[in-house]
Short mmCIF file of C-alpha atoms in Angstrom, two decimals:
data_model
loop_
_atom_site.label_atom_id
_atom_site.label_comp_id
_atom_site.label_asym_id
_atom_site.label_seq_id
_atom_site.Cartn_x
_atom_site.Cartn_y
_atom_site.Cartn_z
CA MET A 223 109.74 141.14 60.64
CA TYR A 224 112.17 143.66 59.14
CA THR A 225 112.14 145.72 55.97
CA LYS A 226 115.18 147.06 54.12
CA ASN A 227 114.81 150.35 56.02
CA SER A 228 114.82 148.64 59.44
CA PHE A 229 118.60 148.36 59.66
CA LYS A 230 120.54 151.36 60.84
CA ASN A 231 124.06 150.01 61.45
CA LEU A 232 126.11 147.25 59.80
CA SER A 233 129.47 145.91 61.03
CA SER A 234 131.33 143.06 59.35
CA THR A 235 134.49 140.96 59.27
CA ASP A 236 135.48 138.15 56.91
CA ASP A 237 133.31 135.63 58.77
CA LEU A 238 130.44 137.56 60.37
CA LEU A 239 127.97 140.38 59.94
CA LEU A 240 126.42 142.36 62.80
CA VAL A 241 123.18 144.14 61.97
CA ALA A 242 121.61 146.73 64.26
CA SER A 243 118.01 147.90 63.98
CA ALA A 244 116.29 150.57 66.07
CA THR A 245 115.89 148.04 68.91
CA ASP A 246 117.87 144.85 68.23
CA LEU A 247 121.25 143.40 67.28
CA LEU A 248 121.67 140.32 65.07
CA ARG A 249 124.71 138.25 64.16
CA PHE A 250 124.83 136.42 60.81
CA ASP A 251 127.41 133.92 59.55
CA ILE A 252 128.99 133.96 56.08
CA ASN A 253 126.01 132.03 54.70
CA ALA A 254 123.54 134.69 55.95
CA LYS A 255 122.24 132.38 58.68
CA ILE A 256 121.21 134.08 61.93
CA ILE A 257 123.55 132.94 64.73
CA TRP A 258 121.82 134.95 67.47
CA HIS A 259 119.35 137.80 67.93
CA VAL A 260 119.38 140.12 70.96
CA LYS A 261 116.20 142.13 71.44
CA ASN A 262 115.39 145.32 73.35
CA LEU A 263 118.79 147.03 73.41
CA GLY A 264 117.11 150.40 72.77
CA ILE A 265 113.90 151.95 71.48
CA ASP A 266 115.20 154.43 68.91
CA GLY A 267 118.59 153.21 67.76
CA VAL A 268 121.29 150.63 68.42
CA ILE A 269 124.92 151.29 67.51
CA VAL A 270 127.90 148.92 67.53
CA GLU A 271 130.81 151.06 68.69
CA ASP A 272 133.61 148.49 68.89
CA ILE A 273 134.53 144.84 69.31
CA TYR A 274 137.19 143.89 71.88
CA GLY A 275 138.11 140.22 71.67
CA SER A 276 134.79 138.43 72.08
CA THR A 277 132.88 141.44 73.48
CA ILE A 278 130.70 143.80 71.46
CA ILE A 279 130.55 147.32 72.92
CA GLY A 280 127.56 149.39 71.88
CA SER A 281 124.83 151.81 72.86
CA GLY A 282 121.06 151.84 72.67
CA ASP A 283 118.91 154.98 72.69
CA TRP A 284 116.23 154.66 75.39
CA ASP A 285 115.11 158.27 75.83
CA PRO A 286 115.44 160.18 72.56
CA PRO A 287 117.07 162.45 71.91
CA GLY A 288 120.32 161.65 73.66
CA GLY A 289 119.26 158.92 76.10
CA TRP A 290 122.00 156.48 75.06
CA LYS A 291 122.91 153.63 77.41
CA LYS A 292 125.98 151.43 76.94
CA PHE A 293 125.78 147.64 76.61
CA LYS A 294 128.20 144.74 76.30
CA ILE A 295 127.25 141.60 74.38
CA SER A 296 129.15 138.35 73.90
CA LEU A 297 130.17 138.02 70.26
CA ASN A 298 130.01 134.23 70.60
CA ASN A 299 126.49 133.70 71.96
CA GLY A 300 124.74 137.09 72.17
CA ASN A 301 124.45 137.04 75.96
CA LYS A 302 124.54 140.36 77.76
CA LYS A 303 127.64 140.89 79.91
#
């Protein structure tokens, strides 16, 4: 699973927490329950850049250094857009 050093990026609001690892993005509710888990968004870093409405905009690094590719994920269900 994950260790405390696995997480590289945290984004939160009053009712959710987004956690990015080197490869994945997870959404937790206010009770720390995992709502969804999206795997394989990168191999050496995942960054949440912004949230527009119900869409998460981010990037995953696929070819380090500098091989960042954009992604869009539904905030509601974790599906790729």
